[in-house]
Coordinates of C-alpha atoms in Angstrom, one line a residue:
Chain O
M1 CA 82.4 158.2 158.6
I2 CA 85.7 157.2 158.0
R3 CA 86.5 156.1 154.8
K4 CA 89.2 153.0 155.2
T5 CA 88.9 151.3 151.9
V6 CA 91.3 150.1 149.4
A7 CA 90.5 149.3 145.3
N8 CA 93.3 146.6 145.8
V9 CA 96.0 144.2 147.4
E10 CA 98.6 145.5 145.4
E11 CA 97.1 149.6 146.9
A12 CA 96.2 147.7 151.0
L13 CA 100.0 147.3 150.7
K14 CA 101.9 149.7 149.7
G15 CA 104.7 150.7 152.4
I16 CA 105.8 147.7 152.7
K17 CA 110.1 147.3 152.6
D18 CA 112.6 144.7 153.2
G19 CA 113.2 143.9 156.7
M20 CA 109.0 144.8 157.8
T21 CA 107.8 143.3 161.2
F22 CA 104.8 141.5 160.0
M23 CA 101.8 140.0 161.9
V24 CA 100.0 137.8 160.0
G25 CA 95.8 136.6 161.5
G26 CA 95.1 132.7 161.4
F27 CA 94.9 130.0 163.4
G28 CA 97.0 127.0 160.5
L29 CA 95.3 128.2 157.4
C30 CA 91.7 128.5 159.6
G31 CA 91.5 132.3 158.7
I32 CA 94.6 133.9 157.2
P33 CA 94.9 137.1 154.6
E34 CA 95.0 134.7 151.7
N35 CA 95.4 137.2 148.8
I36 CA 97.9 139.3 151.5
I37 CA 100.4 136.8 151.3
A38 CA 100.0 135.8 148.0
E39 CA 100.7 139.4 147.3
L40 CA 103.8 139.1 149.6
V41 CA 105.1 136.2 147.0
K42 CA 104.3 138.0 144.2
I43 CA 106.3 142.0 145.3
G44 CA 109.0 139.9 146.7
V45 CA 109.4 141.3 150.6
K46 CA 111.5 140.0 152.1
D47 CA 113.8 139.9 155.6
I48 CA 110.7 140.3 157.2
T49 CA 109.3 139.3 160.4
C50 CA 106.3 136.7 160.6
I51 CA 104.9 137.0 164.0
S52 CA 101.8 134.5 163.8
N53 CA 101.1 131.5 165.6
N54 CA 102.1 128.8 162.4
A55 CA 103.9 129.3 159.7
G56 CA 101.6 127.2 157.4
V57 CA 101.8 124.3 154.8
D58 CA 104.8 123.3 152.6
D59 CA 102.4 124.7 149.9
F60 CA 99.5 127.5 151.0
G61 CA 99.6 130.3 153.6
L62 CA 103.5 131.2 155.4
G63 CA 104.9 128.6 153.2
L64 CA 104.8 130.3 150.2
L65 CA 106.6 133.0 152.4
L66 CA 108.9 131.1 153.3
H67 CA 109.5 128.5 150.6
K68 CA 110.9 131.9 148.4
H69 CA 112.6 132.1 151.4
Q70 CA 111.6 135.3 152.1
I71 CA 111.0 135.5 155.9
R72 CA 114.3 136.4 158.5
K73 CA 112.4 135.4 161.2
M74 CA 109.2 133.5 162.6
V75 CA 107.7 134.3 166.2
S76 CA 104.8 131.1 166.4
S77 CA 103.8 128.6 169.2
Y78 CA 103.5 126.0 167.2
V79 CA 105.1 125.4 163.6
G80 CA 104.5 121.4 163.5
E81 CA 103.3 121.2 159.8
N82 CA 105.4 122.2 157.4
D83 CA 108.0 120.8 156.8
E84 CA 110.4 123.1 154.7
F85 CA 110.4 125.7 157.7
E86 CA 111.7 122.9 160.1
R87 CA 115.1 121.9 157.7
Q88 CA 115.0 125.8 157.4
M89 CA 114.9 126.0 160.9
L90 CA 117.8 123.0 161.8
S91 CA 119.6 124.2 159.4
G92 CA 119.5 127.3 160.8
E93 CA 118.6 129.6 158.4
L94 CA 116.1 130.0 158.8
E95 CA 115.7 132.2 162.7
V96 CA 112.0 131.2 165.4
E97 CA 111.0 132.4 168.2
L98 CA 108.7 130.0 170.0
T99 CA 106.2 131.8 172.2
P100 CA 103.1 129.6 174.4
Q101 CA 99.9 130.0 172.5
G102 CA 98.2 132.9 174.8
T103 CA 101.3 135.3 175.3
L104 CA 101.1 135.4 171.1
A105 CA 97.8 136.7 171.5
E106 CA 98.0 138.7 174.8
K107 CA 101.3 140.4 173.2
C108 CA 99.7 141.7 170.3
R109 CA 96.7 143.2 172.3
A110 CA 98.9 144.5 174.1
A111 CA 100.5 146.4 171.4
Q112 CA 97.3 147.2 171.0
A113 CA 95.5 148.3 174.0
G114 CA 99.1 150.1 174.6
F115 CA 100.4 148.2 177.0
P116 CA 104.3 148.3 177.7
A117 CA 104.2 144.5 179.1
F118 CA 102.3 141.8 181.2
Y119 CA 102.6 139.2 183.3
T120 CA 101.4 136.1 182.3
P121 CA 102.4 132.8 184.6
A122 CA 102.4 130.5 181.0
G123 CA 106.6 129.5 180.7
Y124 CA 107.5 130.2 184.0
G125 CA 110.2 127.6 184.6
T126 CA 110.7 126.5 181.4
E127 CA 113.4 127.8 178.6
V128 CA 110.5 130.1 177.8
A129 CA 111.4 132.5 180.8
Q130 CA 115.3 132.6 180.0
G131 CA 116.2 136.0 180.4
K132 CA 113.2 138.0 182.0
E133 CA 112.3 139.5 184.5
T134 CA 109.9 136.8 187.1
R135 CA 107.4 137.7 189.5
E136 CA 105.3 136.7 192.6
F137 CA 101.7 137.8 192.9
N138 CA 99.8 135.7 195.6
G139 CA 102.1 133.0 195.8
K140 CA 103.1 132.2 192.3
M141 CA 105.5 132.9 190.1
Y142 CA 105.3 135.4 186.6
V143 CA 106.8 135.6 183.6
L144 CA 106.7 139.5 182.1
E145 CA 106.1 139.6 178.8
E146 CA 106.8 142.3 176.5
A147 CA 104.5 143.7 173.6
F148 CA 105.3 142.7 170.3
K149 CA 106.2 146.2 168.5
A150 CA 105.3 145.5 164.2
D151 CA 104.9 147.8 160.7
F152 CA 101.9 146.0 159.8
S153 CA 98.7 143.7 160.6
F154 CA 97.4 141.7 157.9
V155 CA 94.2 140.4 159.0
K156 CA 90.9 138.5 157.2
A157 CA 88.2 139.2 158.1
W158 CA 84.2 137.4 156.4
K159 CA 82.1 141.2 156.7
G160 CA 83.6 144.6 156.4
D161 CA 82.5 148.0 155.4
E162 CA 84.0 150.9 154.5
A163 CA 84.9 152.5 158.4
G164 CA 87.2 149.0 158.9
N165 CA 84.8 147.4 160.8
L166 CA 85.0 144.2 161.1
I167 CA 82.8 140.9 161.9
F168 CA 84.3 137.3 162.0
K169 CA 83.2 133.8 161.3
G170 CA 83.5 130.8 163.1
T171 CA 86.7 129.7 164.5
A172 CA 88.2 131.4 161.7
R173 CA 88.5 135.2 164.2
N174 CA 91.5 133.7 166.3
F175 CA 94.6 136.2 166.6
N176 CA 93.0 137.7 164.1
P177 CA 91.0 140.8 166.2
A178 CA 93.9 141.1 168.4
M179 CA 96.6 142.5 165.8
C180 CA 94.6 144.9 165.0
G181 CA 95.3 147.9 165.4
A182 CA 98.1 146.4 168.0
A183 CA 101.1 146.9 164.4
T184 CA 101.2 150.5 162.9
I185 CA 99.3 149.8 159.5
T186 CA 96.4 147.4 159.7
V187 CA 95.7 146.0 156.3
A188 CA 92.2 144.1 156.1
E189 CA 91.2 141.8 153.4
V190 CA 87.0 140.3 154.0
E191 CA 85.5 138.4 152.1
E192 CA 82.6 140.9 151.7
L193 CA 82.7 144.5 151.7
L194 CA 79.8 146.4 152.5
P195 CA 78.5 150.4 152.2
A196 CA 78.8 151.8 155.6
G197 CA 75.7 151.3 157.9
S198 CA 74.8 147.7 156.4
L199 CA 76.8 146.7 159.9
D200 CA 74.3 145.6 163.1
P201 CA 76.7 148.1 165.2
N202 CA 76.0 145.8 167.6
E203 CA 77.7 142.7 165.7
I204 CA 80.7 144.3 164.8
H205 CA 84.0 142.1 166.3
V206 CA 86.3 144.8 165.8
P207 CA 85.5 148.5 165.7
G208 CA 87.0 150.5 162.4
I209 CA 89.7 152.7 164.6
F210 CA 92.3 150.0 164.1
V211 CA 92.1 149.4 161.1
Q212 CA 93.9 151.4 158.8
R213 CA 93.0 149.4 155.2
I214 CA 90.0 147.1 153.8
F215 CA 89.2 145.7 150.2
Q216 CA 87.5 143.7 149.1
G217 CA 89.2 140.2 148.8
K218 CA 89.1 137.6 145.8
D219 CA 89.2 133.8 145.8
Y220 CA 89.4 132.1 148.8
E221 CA 90.8 128.8 148.9
K222 CA 89.9 128.3 152.9
R223 CA 92.4 124.7 152.4
I224 CA 91.2 122.8 155.2
E225 CA 94.7 121.6 157.2
Q226 CA 92.7 118.3 159.2
L227 CA 89.6 117.3 156.7
T228 CA 88.2 114.7 159.7
V229 CA 84.2 113.4 159.3
R230 CA 82.1 111.1 160.6
T231 CA 80.2 109.0 158.3
L232 CA 76.4 108.1 158.0
K233 CA 75.0 105.7 160.3
Chain Q
M1 CA 96.3 96.9 179.5
L2 CA 94.8 99.5 178.3
D3 CA 94.9 100.8 174.4
K4 CA 94.2 104.4 173.6
N5 CA 90.2 104.6 174.2
G6 CA 91.0 102.7 177.7
I7 CA 93.1 105.2 179.0
A8 CA 89.8 108.0 176.9
K9 CA 87.7 105.7 178.8
R10 CA 89.0 105.9 182.5
I11 CA 89.8 109.6 181.7
A12 CA 86.0 110.4 180.7
K13 CA 84.7 109.0 184.6
E14 CA 86.6 112.3 185.4
V15 CA 84.7 114.4 183.7
R16 CA 82.0 115.9 186.2
D17 CA 78.4 117.2 185.4
G18 CA 78.7 121.4 184.7
Y19 CA 82.6 120.9 184.3
Y20 CA 84.5 123.1 180.5
V21 CA 86.9 121.0 179.2
N22 CA 89.7 121.6 177.4
L23 CA 91.0 118.5 175.4
G24 CA 94.4 118.4 173.9
I25 CA 95.4 116.8 170.9
G26 CA 95.4 112.9 170.4
I27 CA 93.9 110.4 173.2
P28 CA 92.7 113.1 175.4
T29 CA 90.3 114.8 171.9
L30 CA 89.8 110.9 172.3
V31 CA 87.9 111.6 175.9
A32 CA 85.3 113.1 174.1
N33 CA 83.7 109.4 172.6
F34 CA 82.9 108.3 176.5
V35 CA 81.5 111.1 178.9
R36 CA 77.9 110.1 180.2
D37 CA 75.3 111.3 178.6
D38 CA 73.3 112.2 181.4
I39 CA 76.0 115.1 183.0
S40 CA 76.4 118.7 180.6
V41 CA 79.6 119.2 179.1
E42 CA 81.1 121.8 177.3
F43 CA 84.6 121.0 175.4
Q44 CA 86.4 124.0 174.6
S45 CA 89.1 124.3 172.0
E46 CA 91.7 127.2 172.1
N47 CA 91.5 128.1 169.1
G48 CA 88.7 130.1 169.9
V49 CA 85.2 127.8 170.5
L50 CA 83.0 127.0 173.4
G51 CA 80.3 123.4 172.8
M52 CA 82.4 121.6 170.4
G53 CA 80.5 118.8 168.9
P54 CA 81.5 115.7 167.0
F55 CA 83.1 116.1 163.9
P56 CA 80.6 117.1 160.9
F57 CA 78.8 114.7 159.1
E58 CA 81.1 114.1 155.0
G59 CA 79.9 118.1 153.0
E60 CA 78.6 119.7 155.9
E61 CA 82.5 120.9 156.7
D62 CA 83.0 124.3 157.1
A63 CA 87.0 125.4 156.9
D64 CA 85.8 128.1 159.1
I65 CA 85.0 125.7 162.1
I66 CA 87.7 124.0 163.8
N67 CA 89.6 123.0 166.7
A68 CA 93.0 124.0 167.6
G69 CA 94.6 120.0 166.2
K70 CA 92.9 122.2 162.8
Q71 CA 90.5 118.9 162.3
T72 CA 86.9 120.5 160.6
I73 CA 84.2 119.9 163.8
T74 CA 80.7 120.7 164.7
T75 CA 79.3 122.5 167.3
L76 CA 76.6 122.6 169.7
P77 CA 73.2 124.0 170.9
G78 CA 75.3 126.7 172.8
A79 CA 78.2 127.2 171.4
S80 CA 80.3 130.8 171.3
F81 CA 83.6 131.7 168.9
F82 CA 85.4 134.1 170.9
D83 CA 89.0 135.3 170.3
S84 CA 93.0 133.3 171.1
V85 CA 93.0 137.0 173.5
T86 CA 89.5 135.7 174.7
S87 CA 90.1 132.0 174.6
F88 CA 93.6 132.7 176.3
G89 CA 91.9 134.6 179.5
M90 CA 89.5 131.5 179.9
I91 CA 92.4 129.1 180.7
R92 CA 94.5 131.2 182.6
G93 CA 92.0 133.5 184.4
Q94 CA 90.8 129.2 185.9
H95 CA 86.9 129.4 184.0
V96 CA 87.6 126.3 182.6
D97 CA 87.6 123.1 184.9
L98 CA 89.5 120.4 183.6
T99 CA 92.0 120.0 181.3
I100 CA 93.0 116.9 179.0
L101 CA 96.2 116.7 177.5
G102 CA 99.5 114.1 176.7
A103 CA 103.1 113.9 177.9
M104 CA 106.5 112.6 176.6
E105 CA 107.7 112.8 180.0
V106 CA 106.4 113.0 183.7
S107 CA 107.9 113.9 186.7
E108 CA 107.0 113.1 190.2
T109 CA 107.1 116.7 191.4
G110 CA 103.8 117.5 188.6
D111 CA 106.4 119.0 185.9
I112 CA 105.3 118.2 182.1
A113 CA 108.2 117.9 179.7
N114 CA 105.4 117.5 176.1
W115 CA 107.0 120.2 174.0
K116 CA 110.5 119.5 172.3
I117 CA 113.2 117.1 171.9
P118 CA 116.2 119.1 171.6
G119 CA 118.1 118.1 167.5
K120 CA 115.1 116.1 166.6
M121 CA 111.8 117.8 167.0
V122 CA 110.5 120.8 167.5
K123 CA 107.1 121.9 166.8
G124 CA 106.2 124.5 169.1
M125 CA 104.4 124.3 172.8
G126 CA 101.0 125.2 171.4
G127 CA 99.1 126.6 173.7
A128 CA 99.8 123.5 176.4
M129 CA 102.3 126.6 178.7
D130 CA 99.5 128.3 179.7
L131 CA 97.0 125.8 180.2
V132 CA 99.1 123.7 182.7
A133 CA 101.0 127.1 184.5
S134 CA 97.2 128.1 184.7
A135 CA 95.3 124.7 185.8
E136 CA 93.9 123.9 188.8
N137 CA 92.9 120.0 187.5
I138 CA 95.5 118.7 184.9
I139 CA 95.5 114.8 184.1
V140 CA 98.1 113.3 181.7
A141 CA 97.0 110.6 179.2
M142 CA 100.0 109.4 178.3
M143 CA 101.1 105.4 177.9
H144 CA 103.6 104.1 180.5
T145 CA 106.4 103.5 178.4
N146 CA 108.2 105.3 175.0
R147 CA 108.6 103.3 172.1
A148 CA 112.0 102.6 173.6
G149 CA 111.0 100.8 176.5
E150 CA 111.3 103.0 178.7
S151 CA 109.4 104.9 181.7
K152 CA 107.8 107.8 180.5
L153 CA 107.0 108.0 184.8
L154 CA 109.9 110.2 185.7
K155 CA 112.3 110.4 189.0
K156 CA 113.1 114.1 187.1
C157 CA 112.5 115.4 183.5
S158 CA 114.7 114.8 180.8
L159 CA 113.6 116.9 177.5
P160 CA 112.5 121.2 178.2
L161 CA 109.9 121.4 180.5
T162 CA 106.4 122.8 179.1
G163 CA 105.5 123.6 183.1
V164 CA 106.7 122.9 187.0
G165 CA 104.9 120.8 189.2
C166 CA 101.8 120.9 187.3
V167 CA 100.3 117.8 187.3
K168 CA 97.6 116.5 189.6
K169 CA 96.6 113.5 187.6
I170 CA 98.3 110.0 184.9
V171 CA 96.1 108.2 183.5
T172 CA 98.6 105.2 181.5
N173 CA 97.5 101.8 179.7
L174 CA 98.7 100.6 182.7
A175 CA 97.4 102.7 185.6
V176 CA 96.1 106.2 187.7
I177 CA 98.5 106.9 189.4
E178 CA 98.4 111.0 191.2
V179 CA 101.3 113.0 191.6
T180 CA 101.5 113.8 195.6
P181 CA 104.3 115.8 197.4
K182 CA 106.0 112.9 198.4
G183 CA 106.0 111.2 194.5
F184 CA 103.7 109.0 192.4
K185 CA 101.1 107.8 194.3
L186 CA 99.1 104.4 192.7
L187 CA 95.6 104.8 192.3
E188 CA 94.0 101.8 190.1
R189 CA 95.9 99.5 188.4
A190 CA 94.4 98.5 184.8
P191 CA 92.8 94.9 184.1
G192 CA 95.3 92.3 184.0
I193 CA 98.0 94.9 185.2
S194 CA 99.9 93.6 188.8
V195 CA 101.8 95.7 190.3
E196 CA 105.0 94.7 189.6
E197 CA 104.8 95.3 186.3
I198 CA 104.0 99.3 187.4
V199 CA 107.0 99.6 190.0
K200 CA 109.2 97.9 187.0
A201 CA 107.9 100.5 184.4
T202 CA 107.8 103.8 186.3
E203 CA 111.4 105.4 186.9
G204 CA 110.0 107.9 189.9
T205 CA 109.6 107.0 193.4
L206 CA 106.4 105.6 193.0
I207 CA 103.8 105.3 196.6
V208 CA 101.7 101.4 197.1
E209 CA 100.1 101.8 199.7
G210 CA 97.4 98.8 200.6
E211 CA 95.8 96.6 197.8
I212 CA 95.2 98.9 195.1
P213 CA 92.3 98.0 193.4
E214 CA 91.4 97.1 189.9
M215 CA 90.2 99.8 187.4
E216 CA 87.1 100.6 186.3
L217 CA 85.8 101.4 182.6

């Protein structure tokens, strides 16, 4: 067994520098690496490029980094829940690259799996395809999209073991699996870190080979963005 | 004239037994409330769930179980969770039978614009571009006109496009319209709405052939 455990978030983030590109897992506030984001705010690393489906909300998730002006560029598919984000984008302080959600996921997966690029129909005929190579296959037009390149991937899982194997819960899985192994170093924080052998190998979602560092997260807030309930009849 | 629930109710009639359906945010989400309960349908949400159920009862919500609108949800027996790559594999690979989404504008050639108003609103396309580029069966749910009273069914979209030539059917507060190679074709009128009112509210070419029936809801 190859051990991937590190003692804490400080150790997990060794080697991060200003100007780096980070992949950050999560959909909205669901499945985001809360401990890592808090530590990035604390360290004050800046000029970073963040590849993440969303940009958090004003006072949580990646919104915390935006608030401190630590992010130079966001690569996302949907950024609608964040006023500070919108202000920085419209004023030109923040560079934004909007990418269709499925393309965003596949650009992570391509980086993970060793594909330099792939063709997708998403965005053909729109401004997303501008300047990109297009090609016809079987009578339909496709756009060539390139794999991401990133220095660190930051993901959050439900359970993990010392070997770096990960299991996710519910829709908190989202972009996290595709980001594992898609950057030079993948750091996973988990709600429950277990000894090797505790998890059933049949139920692993991400094998430990894709993870370089894993640590036990703490104090998860798991904020709900849109609490929606039905009333008892 | 239909309200948002009326539009959802009419679209629900398009949902067939055995369909996997992706519902967009807004009016499309309401469609789930009106699908006949004697047919088997599974709702997909692109953030990674198939077999979505109703909203949870108060106190039973789980922060780890949400839909693409970031709302707390429940799952039904037979449901599954998956990652974003798999989710968009279902969409891009045309395994989802019906996609219902909202729009700001639709053109008579089936182009759709629903993600950006330059200089005003730039929230992003989310999964909409992937959905419209791949789905064979796309229904747009929207109001026939915008808040300024201008038609949203146009000869050509004025806003940045989400997809080209992809919309097949449109259900609005006034009408059910099919997108054909010759333009918009009027299929049904909303209760109490005349053909003339629909013609007036439609900027693009509108084909009206024979008697146009009133919608059955």
